[in-house]
């Protein structure tokens, strides 16, 4: 079947299969800590008064925790025997502190692994379309490509 233990077998992935969704509640700590360690000095990520002066309801996440949520969805589904080969991401709307985020994904492609990955990966290259919704409003669209760790035979 598609799942082995609690993780998907990429070799059995089927286009159209949905991943188990992820729910996430962003806090002030999530919003403040990532910009601090990535030297993102835009105050909207750590200064509530600045955010409100811009007419925003709260501070919002920068791109690193958003990408982390995208990767978390696919790697929790596929497990530790895979790695992320690539991303495409479009942040269309901000994700604010205090507003729950739902992360959804669906298998969008299964293709032979390109030869350039043969030394580090095996099996098919699986693409997942991921969407982040805030209060049921689509905010982020991404595509993540995954492969199984280990050299091709």
mmCIF file with all atom_site columns, N, CA, C and O in Angstrom, residues 10 60 81 98 121 142 152:
data_model
loop_
_atom_site.group_PDB
_atom_site.id
_atom_site.type_symbol
_atom_site.label_atom_id
_atom_site.label_alt_id
_atom_site.label_comp_id
_atom_site.label_asym_id
_atom_site.label_entity_id
_atom_site.label_seq_id
_atom_site.pdbx_PDB_ins_code
_atom_site.Cartn_x
_atom_site.Cartn_y
_atom_site.Cartn_z
_atom_site.occupancy
_atom_site.B_iso_or_equiv
_atom_site.pdbx_formal_charge
_atom_site.auth_seq_id
_atom_site.auth_comp_id
_atom_site.auth_asym_id
_atom_site.auth_atom_id
_atom_site.pdbx_PDB_model_num
ATOM 1  N N  . UNK A 1 10  ? 7.156  6.371  -1.485 1.00 0.00 ? 10  UNK A N  1
ATOM 2  C CA . UNK A 1 10  ? 7.117  7.195  -2.686 1.00 0.00 ? 10  UNK A CA 1
ATOM 3  C C  . UNK A 1 10  ? 6.928  6.361  -3.945 1.00 0.00 ? 10  UNK A C  1
ATOM 4  O O  . UNK A 1 10  ? 6.322  6.819  -4.914 1.00 0.00 ? 10  UNK A O  1
ATOM 5  N N  . UNK A 1 60  ? 3.136  39.421 11.142 1.00 0.00 ? 60  UNK A N  1
ATOM 6  C CA . UNK A 1 60  ? 2.971  38.237 10.300 1.00 0.00 ? 60  UNK A CA 1
ATOM 7  C C  . UNK A 1 60  ? 4.285  37.485 10.114 1.00 0.00 ? 60  UNK A C  1
ATOM 8  O O  . UNK A 1 60  ? 5.367  38.039 10.288 1.00 0.00 ? 60  UNK A O  1
ATOM 9  N N  . UNK A 1 81  ? 13.173 8.919  5.408  1.00 0.00 ? 81  UNK A N  1
ATOM 10 C CA . UNK A 1 81  ? 13.970 8.303  4.342  1.00 0.00 ? 81  UNK A CA 1
ATOM 11 C C  . UNK A 1 81  ? 13.927 9.112  3.047  1.00 0.00 ? 81  UNK A C  1
ATOM 12 O O  . UNK A 1 81  ? 14.427 8.664  2.021  1.00 0.00 ? 81  UNK A O  1
ATOM 13 N N  . UNK A 1 98  ? -1.890 34.441 15.702 1.00 0.00 ? 98  UNK A N  1
ATOM 14 C CA . UNK A 1 98  ? -3.208 34.230 16.271 1.00 0.00 ? 98  UNK A CA 1
ATOM 15 C C  . UNK A 1 98  ? -4.259 33.682 15.327 1.00 0.00 ? 98  UNK A C  1
ATOM 16 O O  . UNK A 1 98  ? -5.325 33.275 15.768 1.00 0.00 ? 98  UNK A O  1
ATOM 17 N N  . UNK A 1 121 ? 19.965 9.661  -4.562 1.00 0.00 ? 121 UNK A N  1
ATOM 18 C CA . UNK A 1 121 ? 18.536 9.375  -4.436 1.00 0.00 ? 121 UNK A CA 1
ATOM 19 C C  . UNK A 1 121 ? 18.136 8.182  -5.291 1.00 0.00 ? 121 UNK A C  1
ATOM 20 O O  . UNK A 1 121 ? 18.858 7.785  -6.202 1.00 0.00 ? 121 UNK A O  1
ATOM 21 N N  . UNK A 1 142 ? 2.446  26.182 -3.019 1.00 0.00 ? 142 UNK A N  1
ATOM 22 C CA . UNK A 1 142 ? 3.808  25.692 -3.203 1.00 0.00 ? 142 UNK A CA 1
ATOM 23 C C  . UNK A 1 142 ? 3.771  24.345 -3.906 1.00 0.00 ? 142 UNK A C  1
ATOM 24 O O  . UNK A 1 142 ? 2.767  23.636 -3.875 1.00 0.00 ? 142 UNK A O  1
ATOM 25 N N  . UNK A 1 152 ? 20.720 5.307  -6.578 1.00 0.00 ? 152 UNK A N  1
ATOM 26 C CA . UNK A 1 152 ? 19.959 4.444  -7.482 1.00 0.00 ? 152 UNK A CA 1
ATOM 27 C C  . UNK A 1 152 ? 20.799 3.220  -7.827 1.00 0.00 ? 152 UNK A C  1
ATOM 28 O O  . UNK A 1 152 ? 22.020 3.262  -7.868 1.00 0.00 ? 152 UNK A O  1
#
